[in-house]
Each structure stands twice: as C-alpha cells, then as structure tokens.
PDB file of C-alpha atoms in Angstrom:
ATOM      1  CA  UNK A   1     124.402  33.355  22.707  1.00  0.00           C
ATOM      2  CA  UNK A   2     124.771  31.578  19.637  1.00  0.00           C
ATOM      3  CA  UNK A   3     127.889  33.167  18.121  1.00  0.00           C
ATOM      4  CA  UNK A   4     128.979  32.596  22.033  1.00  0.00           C
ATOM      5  CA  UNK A   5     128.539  28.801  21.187  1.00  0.00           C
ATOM      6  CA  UNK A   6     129.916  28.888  17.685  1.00  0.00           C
ATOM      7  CA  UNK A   7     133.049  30.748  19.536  1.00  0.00           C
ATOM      8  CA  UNK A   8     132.999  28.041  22.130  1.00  0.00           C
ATOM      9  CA  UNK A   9     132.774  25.022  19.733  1.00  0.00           C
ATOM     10  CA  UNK A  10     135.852  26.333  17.972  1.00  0.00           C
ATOM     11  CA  UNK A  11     137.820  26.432  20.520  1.00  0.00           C
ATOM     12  CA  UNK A  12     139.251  22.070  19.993  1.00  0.00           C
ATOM     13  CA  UNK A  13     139.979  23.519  16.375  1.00  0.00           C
ATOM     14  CA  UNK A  14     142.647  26.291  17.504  1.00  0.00           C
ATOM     15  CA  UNK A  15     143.947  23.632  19.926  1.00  0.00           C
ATOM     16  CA  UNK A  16     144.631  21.561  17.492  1.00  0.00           C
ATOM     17  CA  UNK A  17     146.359  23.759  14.897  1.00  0.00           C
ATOM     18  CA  UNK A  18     148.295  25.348  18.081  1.00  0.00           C
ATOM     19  CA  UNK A  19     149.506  21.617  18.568  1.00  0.00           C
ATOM     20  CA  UNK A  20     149.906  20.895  14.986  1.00  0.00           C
ATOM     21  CA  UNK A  21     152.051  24.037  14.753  1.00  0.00           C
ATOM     22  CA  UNK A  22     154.233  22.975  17.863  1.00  0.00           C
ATOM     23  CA  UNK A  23     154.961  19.462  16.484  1.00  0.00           C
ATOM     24  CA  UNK A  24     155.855  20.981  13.051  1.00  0.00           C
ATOM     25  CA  UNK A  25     158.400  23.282  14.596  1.00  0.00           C
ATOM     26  CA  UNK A  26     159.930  20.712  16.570  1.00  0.00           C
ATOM     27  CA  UNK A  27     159.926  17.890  13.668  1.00  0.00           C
ATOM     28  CA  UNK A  28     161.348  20.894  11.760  1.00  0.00           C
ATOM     29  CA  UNK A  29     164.310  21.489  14.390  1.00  0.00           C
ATOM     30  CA  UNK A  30     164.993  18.134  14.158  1.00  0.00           C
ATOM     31  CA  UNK A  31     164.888  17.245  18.249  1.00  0.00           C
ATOM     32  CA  UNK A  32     166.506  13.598  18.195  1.00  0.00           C
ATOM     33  CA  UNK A  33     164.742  12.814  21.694  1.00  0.00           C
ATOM     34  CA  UNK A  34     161.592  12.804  20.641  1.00  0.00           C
ATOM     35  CA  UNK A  35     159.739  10.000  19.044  1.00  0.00           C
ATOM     36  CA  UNK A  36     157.602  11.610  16.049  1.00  0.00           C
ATOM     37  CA  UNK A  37     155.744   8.223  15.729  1.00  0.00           C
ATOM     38  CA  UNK A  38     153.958   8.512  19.224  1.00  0.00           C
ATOM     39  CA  UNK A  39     154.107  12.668  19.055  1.00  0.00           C
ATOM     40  CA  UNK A  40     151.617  12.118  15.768  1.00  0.00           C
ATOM     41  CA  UNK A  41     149.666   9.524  16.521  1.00  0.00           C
ATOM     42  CA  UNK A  42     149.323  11.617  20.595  1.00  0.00           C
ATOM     43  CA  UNK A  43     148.315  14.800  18.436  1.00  0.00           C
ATOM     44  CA  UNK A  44     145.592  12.797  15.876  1.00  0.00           C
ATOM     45  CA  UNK A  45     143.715  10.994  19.291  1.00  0.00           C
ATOM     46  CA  UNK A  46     143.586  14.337  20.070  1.00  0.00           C
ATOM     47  CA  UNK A  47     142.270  15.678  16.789  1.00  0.00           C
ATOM     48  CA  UNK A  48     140.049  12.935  17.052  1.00  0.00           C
ATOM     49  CA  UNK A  49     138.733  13.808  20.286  1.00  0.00           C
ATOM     50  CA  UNK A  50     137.803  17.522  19.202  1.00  0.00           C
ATOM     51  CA  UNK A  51     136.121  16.531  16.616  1.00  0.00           C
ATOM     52  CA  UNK A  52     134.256  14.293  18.797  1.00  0.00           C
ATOM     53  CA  UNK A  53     133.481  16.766  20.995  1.00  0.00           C
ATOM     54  CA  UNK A  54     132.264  19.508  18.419  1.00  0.00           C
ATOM     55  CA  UNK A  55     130.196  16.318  16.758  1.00  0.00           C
ATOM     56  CA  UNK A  56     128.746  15.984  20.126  1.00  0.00           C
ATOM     57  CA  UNK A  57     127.984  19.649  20.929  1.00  0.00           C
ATOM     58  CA  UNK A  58     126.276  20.031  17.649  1.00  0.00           C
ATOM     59  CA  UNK A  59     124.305  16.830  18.364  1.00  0.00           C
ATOM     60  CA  UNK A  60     123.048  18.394  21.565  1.00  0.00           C
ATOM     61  CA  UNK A  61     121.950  21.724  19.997  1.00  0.00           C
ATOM     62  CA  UNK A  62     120.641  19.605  17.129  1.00  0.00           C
ATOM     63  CA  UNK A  63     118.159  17.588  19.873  1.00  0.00           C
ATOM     64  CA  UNK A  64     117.371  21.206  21.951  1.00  0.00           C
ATOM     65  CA  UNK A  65     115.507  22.839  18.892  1.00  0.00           C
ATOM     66  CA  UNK A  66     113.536  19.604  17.943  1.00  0.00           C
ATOM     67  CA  UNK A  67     112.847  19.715  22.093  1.00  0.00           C
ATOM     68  CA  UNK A  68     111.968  23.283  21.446  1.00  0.00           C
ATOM     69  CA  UNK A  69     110.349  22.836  18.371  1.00  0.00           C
ATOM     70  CA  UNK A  70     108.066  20.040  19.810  1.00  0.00           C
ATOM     71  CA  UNK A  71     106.903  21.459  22.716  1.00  0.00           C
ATOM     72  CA  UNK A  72     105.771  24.704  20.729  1.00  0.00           C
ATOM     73  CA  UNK A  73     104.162  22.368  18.556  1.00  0.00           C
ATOM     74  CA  UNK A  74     101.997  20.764  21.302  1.00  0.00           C
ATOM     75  CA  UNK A  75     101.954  24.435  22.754  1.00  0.00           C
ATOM     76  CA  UNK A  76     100.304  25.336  19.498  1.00  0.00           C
ATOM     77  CA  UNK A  77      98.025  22.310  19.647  1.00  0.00           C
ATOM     78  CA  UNK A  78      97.088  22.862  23.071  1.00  0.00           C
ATOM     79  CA  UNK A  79      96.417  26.623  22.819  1.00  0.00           C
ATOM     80  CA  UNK A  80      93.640  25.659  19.482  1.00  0.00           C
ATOM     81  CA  UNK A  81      92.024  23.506  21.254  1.00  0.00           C
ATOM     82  CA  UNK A  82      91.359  25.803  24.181  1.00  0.00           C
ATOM     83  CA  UNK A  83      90.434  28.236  22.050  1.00  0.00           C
ATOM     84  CA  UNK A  84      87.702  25.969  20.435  1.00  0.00           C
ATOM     85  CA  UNK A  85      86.372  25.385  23.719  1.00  0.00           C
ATOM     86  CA  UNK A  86      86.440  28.569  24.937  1.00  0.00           C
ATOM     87  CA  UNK A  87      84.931  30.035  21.724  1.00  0.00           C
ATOM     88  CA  UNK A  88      82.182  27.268  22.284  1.00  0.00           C
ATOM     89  CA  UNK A  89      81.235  28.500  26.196  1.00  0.00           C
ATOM     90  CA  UNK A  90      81.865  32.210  25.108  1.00  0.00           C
ATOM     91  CA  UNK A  91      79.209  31.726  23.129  1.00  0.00           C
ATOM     92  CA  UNK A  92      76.538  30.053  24.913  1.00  0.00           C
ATOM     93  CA  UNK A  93      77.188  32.935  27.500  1.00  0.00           C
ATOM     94  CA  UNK A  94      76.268  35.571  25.495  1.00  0.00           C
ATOM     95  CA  UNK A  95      73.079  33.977  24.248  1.00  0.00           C
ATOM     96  CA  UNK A  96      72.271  33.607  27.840  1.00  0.00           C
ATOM     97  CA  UNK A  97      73.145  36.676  28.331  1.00  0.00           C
ATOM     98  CA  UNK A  98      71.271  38.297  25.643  1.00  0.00           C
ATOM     99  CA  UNK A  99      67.905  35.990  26.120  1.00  0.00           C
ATOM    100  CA  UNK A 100      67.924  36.250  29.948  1.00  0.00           C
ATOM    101  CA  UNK A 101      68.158  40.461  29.445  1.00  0.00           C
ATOM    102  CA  UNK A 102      65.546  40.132  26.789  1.00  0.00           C
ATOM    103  CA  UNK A 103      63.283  38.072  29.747  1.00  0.00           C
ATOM    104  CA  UNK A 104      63.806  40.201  32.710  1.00  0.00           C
ATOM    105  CA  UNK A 105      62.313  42.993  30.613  1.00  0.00           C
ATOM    106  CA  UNK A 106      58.971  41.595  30.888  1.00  0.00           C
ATOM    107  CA  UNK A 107      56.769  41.681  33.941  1.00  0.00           C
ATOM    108  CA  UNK A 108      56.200  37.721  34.180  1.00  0.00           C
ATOM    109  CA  UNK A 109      59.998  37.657  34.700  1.00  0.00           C
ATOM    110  CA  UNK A 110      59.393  37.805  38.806  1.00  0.00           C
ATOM    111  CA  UNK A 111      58.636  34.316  38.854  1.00  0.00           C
ATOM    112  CA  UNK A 112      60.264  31.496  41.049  1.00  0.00           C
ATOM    113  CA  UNK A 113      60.698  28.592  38.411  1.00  0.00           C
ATOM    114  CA  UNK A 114      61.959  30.409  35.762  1.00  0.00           C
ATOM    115  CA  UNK A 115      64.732  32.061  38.151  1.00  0.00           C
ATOM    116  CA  UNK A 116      65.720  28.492  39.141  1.00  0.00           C
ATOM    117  CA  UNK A 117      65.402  28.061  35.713  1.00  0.00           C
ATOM    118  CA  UNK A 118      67.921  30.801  34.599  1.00  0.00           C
ATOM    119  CA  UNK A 119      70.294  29.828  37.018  1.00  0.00           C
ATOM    120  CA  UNK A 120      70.357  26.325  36.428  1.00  0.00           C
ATOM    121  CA  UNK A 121      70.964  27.333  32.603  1.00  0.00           C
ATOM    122  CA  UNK A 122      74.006  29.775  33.892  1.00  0.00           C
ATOM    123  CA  UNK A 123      75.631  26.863  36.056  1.00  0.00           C
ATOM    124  CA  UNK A 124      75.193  24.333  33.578  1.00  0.00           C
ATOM    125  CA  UNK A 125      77.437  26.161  30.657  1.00  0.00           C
ATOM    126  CA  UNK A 126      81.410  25.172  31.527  1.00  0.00           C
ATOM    127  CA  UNK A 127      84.023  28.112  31.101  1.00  0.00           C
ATOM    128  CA  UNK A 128      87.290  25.856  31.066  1.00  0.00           C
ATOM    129  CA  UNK A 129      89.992  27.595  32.721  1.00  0.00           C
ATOM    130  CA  UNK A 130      92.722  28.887  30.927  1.00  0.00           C
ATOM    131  CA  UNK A 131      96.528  27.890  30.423  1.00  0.00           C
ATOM    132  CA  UNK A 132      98.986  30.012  30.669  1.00  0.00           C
ATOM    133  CA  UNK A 133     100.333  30.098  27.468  1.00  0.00           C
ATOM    134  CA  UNK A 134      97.227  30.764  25.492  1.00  0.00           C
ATOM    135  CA  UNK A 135      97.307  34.936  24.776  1.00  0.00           C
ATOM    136  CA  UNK A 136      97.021  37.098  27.158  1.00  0.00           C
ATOM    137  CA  UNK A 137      93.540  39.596  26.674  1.00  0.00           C
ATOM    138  CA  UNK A 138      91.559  35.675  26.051  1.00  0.00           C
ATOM    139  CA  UNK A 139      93.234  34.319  29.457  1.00  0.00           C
ATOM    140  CA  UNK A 140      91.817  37.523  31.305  1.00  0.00           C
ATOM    141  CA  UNK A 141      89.112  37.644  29.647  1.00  0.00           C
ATOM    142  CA  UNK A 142      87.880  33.699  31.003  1.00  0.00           C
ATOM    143  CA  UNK A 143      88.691  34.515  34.229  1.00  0.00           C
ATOM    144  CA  UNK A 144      86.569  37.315  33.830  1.00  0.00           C
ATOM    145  CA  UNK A 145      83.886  35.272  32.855  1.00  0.00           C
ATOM    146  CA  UNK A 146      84.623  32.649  35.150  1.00  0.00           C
ATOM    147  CA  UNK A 147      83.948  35.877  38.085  1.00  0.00           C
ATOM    148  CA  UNK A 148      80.908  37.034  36.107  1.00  0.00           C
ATOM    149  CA  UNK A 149      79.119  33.667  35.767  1.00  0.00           C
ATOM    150  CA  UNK A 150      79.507  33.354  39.581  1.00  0.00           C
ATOM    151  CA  UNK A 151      78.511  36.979  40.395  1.00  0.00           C
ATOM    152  CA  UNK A 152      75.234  36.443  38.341  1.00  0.00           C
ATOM    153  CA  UNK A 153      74.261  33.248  39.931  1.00  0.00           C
ATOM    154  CA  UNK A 154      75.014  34.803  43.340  1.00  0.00           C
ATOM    155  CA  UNK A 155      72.258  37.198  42.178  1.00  0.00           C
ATOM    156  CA  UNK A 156      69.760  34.922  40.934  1.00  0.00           C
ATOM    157  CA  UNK A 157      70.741  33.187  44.602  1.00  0.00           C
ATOM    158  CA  UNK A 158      69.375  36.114  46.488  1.00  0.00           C
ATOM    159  CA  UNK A 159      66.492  36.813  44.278  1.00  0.00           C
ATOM    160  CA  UNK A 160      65.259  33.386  44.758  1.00  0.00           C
ATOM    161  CA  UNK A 161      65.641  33.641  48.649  1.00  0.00           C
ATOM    162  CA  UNK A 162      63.690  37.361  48.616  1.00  0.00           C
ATOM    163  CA  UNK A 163      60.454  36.368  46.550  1.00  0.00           C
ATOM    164  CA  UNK A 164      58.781  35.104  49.169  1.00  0.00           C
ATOM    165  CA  UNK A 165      59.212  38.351  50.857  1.00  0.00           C
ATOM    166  CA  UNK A 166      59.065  40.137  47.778  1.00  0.00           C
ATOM    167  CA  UNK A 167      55.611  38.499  46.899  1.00  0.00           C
ATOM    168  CA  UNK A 168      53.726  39.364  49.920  1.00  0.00           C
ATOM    169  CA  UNK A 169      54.404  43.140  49.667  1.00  0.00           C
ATOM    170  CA  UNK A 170      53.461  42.812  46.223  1.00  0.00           C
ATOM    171  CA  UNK A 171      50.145  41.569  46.628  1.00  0.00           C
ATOM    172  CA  UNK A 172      49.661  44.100  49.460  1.00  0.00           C
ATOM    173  CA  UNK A 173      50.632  46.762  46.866  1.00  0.00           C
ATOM    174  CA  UNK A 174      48.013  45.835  44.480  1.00  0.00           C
ATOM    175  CA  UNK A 175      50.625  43.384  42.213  1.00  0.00           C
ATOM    176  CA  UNK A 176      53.218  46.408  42.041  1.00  0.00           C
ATOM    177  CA  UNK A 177      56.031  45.423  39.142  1.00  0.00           C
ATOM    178  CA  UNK A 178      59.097  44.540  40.142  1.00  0.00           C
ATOM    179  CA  UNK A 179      62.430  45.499  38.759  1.00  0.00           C
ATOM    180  CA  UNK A 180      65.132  43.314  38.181  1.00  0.00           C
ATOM    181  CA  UNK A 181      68.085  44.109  39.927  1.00  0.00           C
ATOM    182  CA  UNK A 182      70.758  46.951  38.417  1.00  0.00           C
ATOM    183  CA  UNK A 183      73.465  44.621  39.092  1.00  0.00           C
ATOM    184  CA  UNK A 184      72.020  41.712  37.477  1.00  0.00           C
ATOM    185  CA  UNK A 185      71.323  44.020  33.957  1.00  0.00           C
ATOM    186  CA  UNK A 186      75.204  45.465  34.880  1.00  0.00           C
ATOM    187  CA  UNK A 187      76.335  41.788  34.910  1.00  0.00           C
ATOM    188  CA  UNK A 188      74.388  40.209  31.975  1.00  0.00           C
ATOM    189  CA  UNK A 189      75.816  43.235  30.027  1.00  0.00           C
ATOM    190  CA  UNK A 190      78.932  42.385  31.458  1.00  0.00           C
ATOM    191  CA  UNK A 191      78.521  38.824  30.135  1.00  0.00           C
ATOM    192  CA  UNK A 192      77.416  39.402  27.080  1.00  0.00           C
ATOM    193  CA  UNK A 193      80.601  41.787  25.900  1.00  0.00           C
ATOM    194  CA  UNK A 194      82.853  39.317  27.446  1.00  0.00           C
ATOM    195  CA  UNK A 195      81.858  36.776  24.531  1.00  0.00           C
ATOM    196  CA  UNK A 196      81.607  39.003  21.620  1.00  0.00           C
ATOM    197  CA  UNK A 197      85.558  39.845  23.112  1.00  0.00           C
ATOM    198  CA  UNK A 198      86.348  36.309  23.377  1.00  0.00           C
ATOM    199  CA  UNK A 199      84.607  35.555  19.957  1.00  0.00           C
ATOM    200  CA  UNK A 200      86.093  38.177  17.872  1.00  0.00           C
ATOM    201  CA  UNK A 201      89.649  37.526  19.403  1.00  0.00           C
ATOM    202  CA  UNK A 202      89.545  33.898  18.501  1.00  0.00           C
ATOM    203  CA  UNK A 203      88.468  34.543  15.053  1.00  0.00           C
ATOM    204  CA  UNK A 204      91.006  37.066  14.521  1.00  0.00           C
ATOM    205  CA  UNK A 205      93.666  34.404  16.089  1.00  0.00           C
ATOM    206  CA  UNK A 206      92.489  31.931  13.145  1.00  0.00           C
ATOM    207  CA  UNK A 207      92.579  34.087  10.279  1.00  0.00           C
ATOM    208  CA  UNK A 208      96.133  35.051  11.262  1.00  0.00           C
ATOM    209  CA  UNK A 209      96.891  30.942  11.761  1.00  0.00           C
ATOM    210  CA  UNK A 210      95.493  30.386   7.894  1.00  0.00           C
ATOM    211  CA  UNK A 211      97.554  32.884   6.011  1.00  0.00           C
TER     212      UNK A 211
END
C-alpha cells in the first residue's frame, strides 16, 4: 500500500513534465496563435497546484502515523495498567486460594462463620475485566477467573444453606467429619493456577518491555 501511495502521489509530477513537454514542442514549432505568456504562467498554477497537492497528501500521512502512533501509545499505557491491576487481584486469588485449601483440610473447617467468612473474603477481591487489546492467554485467563470466583462462591452458597441439615445428621452420627466438597478443592485448585498463569505472564510481559 505504500509504494501504491508513493505511485499515486507521483502522479501531478508526470502531469506536469507531460505538460511541460507539450508547451516546449509547441514554443519550439513556433505556433503564432498562441500566447506563451498565459500558456506559462496556465502550466506553473498548475505546477503549483501539484505540488500543493503532494504537500498536502504527505501532510495527511504525516498526521495518520502520529494518530497511529498515539493511540498505540495510550494502547500501551492502557494495557500496563491493566496488567498492574490484574497482577494485583491475581494475586490475592491465589493466596485465597491456597489458605482457604490449607483450611478446609482441617476438621473445624465445617463451621458456619468462617464459610461466610471465606466467601465474604472471595467476593470482596475485584478481578477487573479485561480490554480487548491487552494479550490474548491474560484476557482468557480473567475471564476465567472472573467464572471461577463465581463458581466458588456459588459453592460456599450451598454449603452455607446445607449445614443446618448437615449438622443434625452429624450429631446423630456421633460428630461424623465432613468433607469439603470435590468441586470446591477442583475450583480452589482451579484458582490458584489461574494466578500463578496470570503472574508469570505479566512478569514475563515486563521483562520483555525493559530490554
């Protein structure tokens, strides 16, 4: 496309020598009827004009790349500081992760406060959503989260609303032990690798950035 445009803005410049050429063979035939005068000063407005034109073409391309080369700039901007925040949440979520695993391990963890507890902690951590222009595996991987964070506290939803249940056939059982749910371990594991991704990406995005 550009050696399209270079072709393009040429163009006035062969016009001109094709007209220059004309009026050289006729001044050179020695026409009487035309006036030379008004046939030169005709062929310079002209000159003039292409040279205008070309002036303004380039002036136009000129202002596209800094357009270009601004927004990419902001692009660039905007992408980092996504990425900061991102990085920041990704993080939180896979201590959560990590701790609430760690919890759920124990016996006590069948207890109705620190559920409500959990969950409040899960709801409470922001995963900003992603813009399109940030890369690709990080923009997946949020909305990934994003699912995960509200799969969990669905979960921790249901738990809540079974203890009561859950606690009576307990007791009745002698104080069996309850085991967390399989999906809940599936989606804290789930969590926790989507922020050591999201981490490590990020990282590797800013080394690249410095050198």
């Amino acid at each position: 496309m550009d050696k399209l445009g270079d072709w393009l803005n040429s163009v006035p410049l062969f016009g001109i020598a094709g007209i220059s050429f004309a009026v050289g063979t006729l001044y050179g035939k020695g026409l009487p009827c035309l006036e030379w005068e008004t046939l030169i000063a005709g062929c310079l407005g002209l000159g003039g004009g292409a040279f205008a034109l070309v002036a303004m073409k380039s002036q136009i391309t000129a202002n596209e790349r800094a357009r270009e080369a601004e927004i990419n700039r902001e692009e660039t901007l905007n992408n980092d500081h996504y990425y900061a925040m991102i990085a920041e949440s990704a993080d939180h979520l896979r201590s959560f992760a990590v701790t609430t695993l760690r919890t759920i391990e124990t016996d006590e963890w069948y207890n109705q406060s620190l559920i409500k507890g959990i969950k409040d902690i899960l709801v409470g951590i922001p995963i900003p959503s992603p813009p399109l222009t940030v890369h690709a595996d990080i923009r997946n991987t949020a909305y990934g989260m994003i699912f995960t964070q509200s799969k969990i506290a669905s979960i921790l939803t249901e738990v809540e609303k079974d203890m009561p249940t859950v606690i009576k056939t307990r007791e009745a059982n002698n104080n069996i032990s309850v085991a967390p749910p399989p999906l809940l371990i599936e989606e804290l594991l789930t969590m926790e690798s989507f922020g050591i991704f999201i981490i490590s990406e990020i990282d590797e995005i800013t080394r690249s950035q410095d050198t």
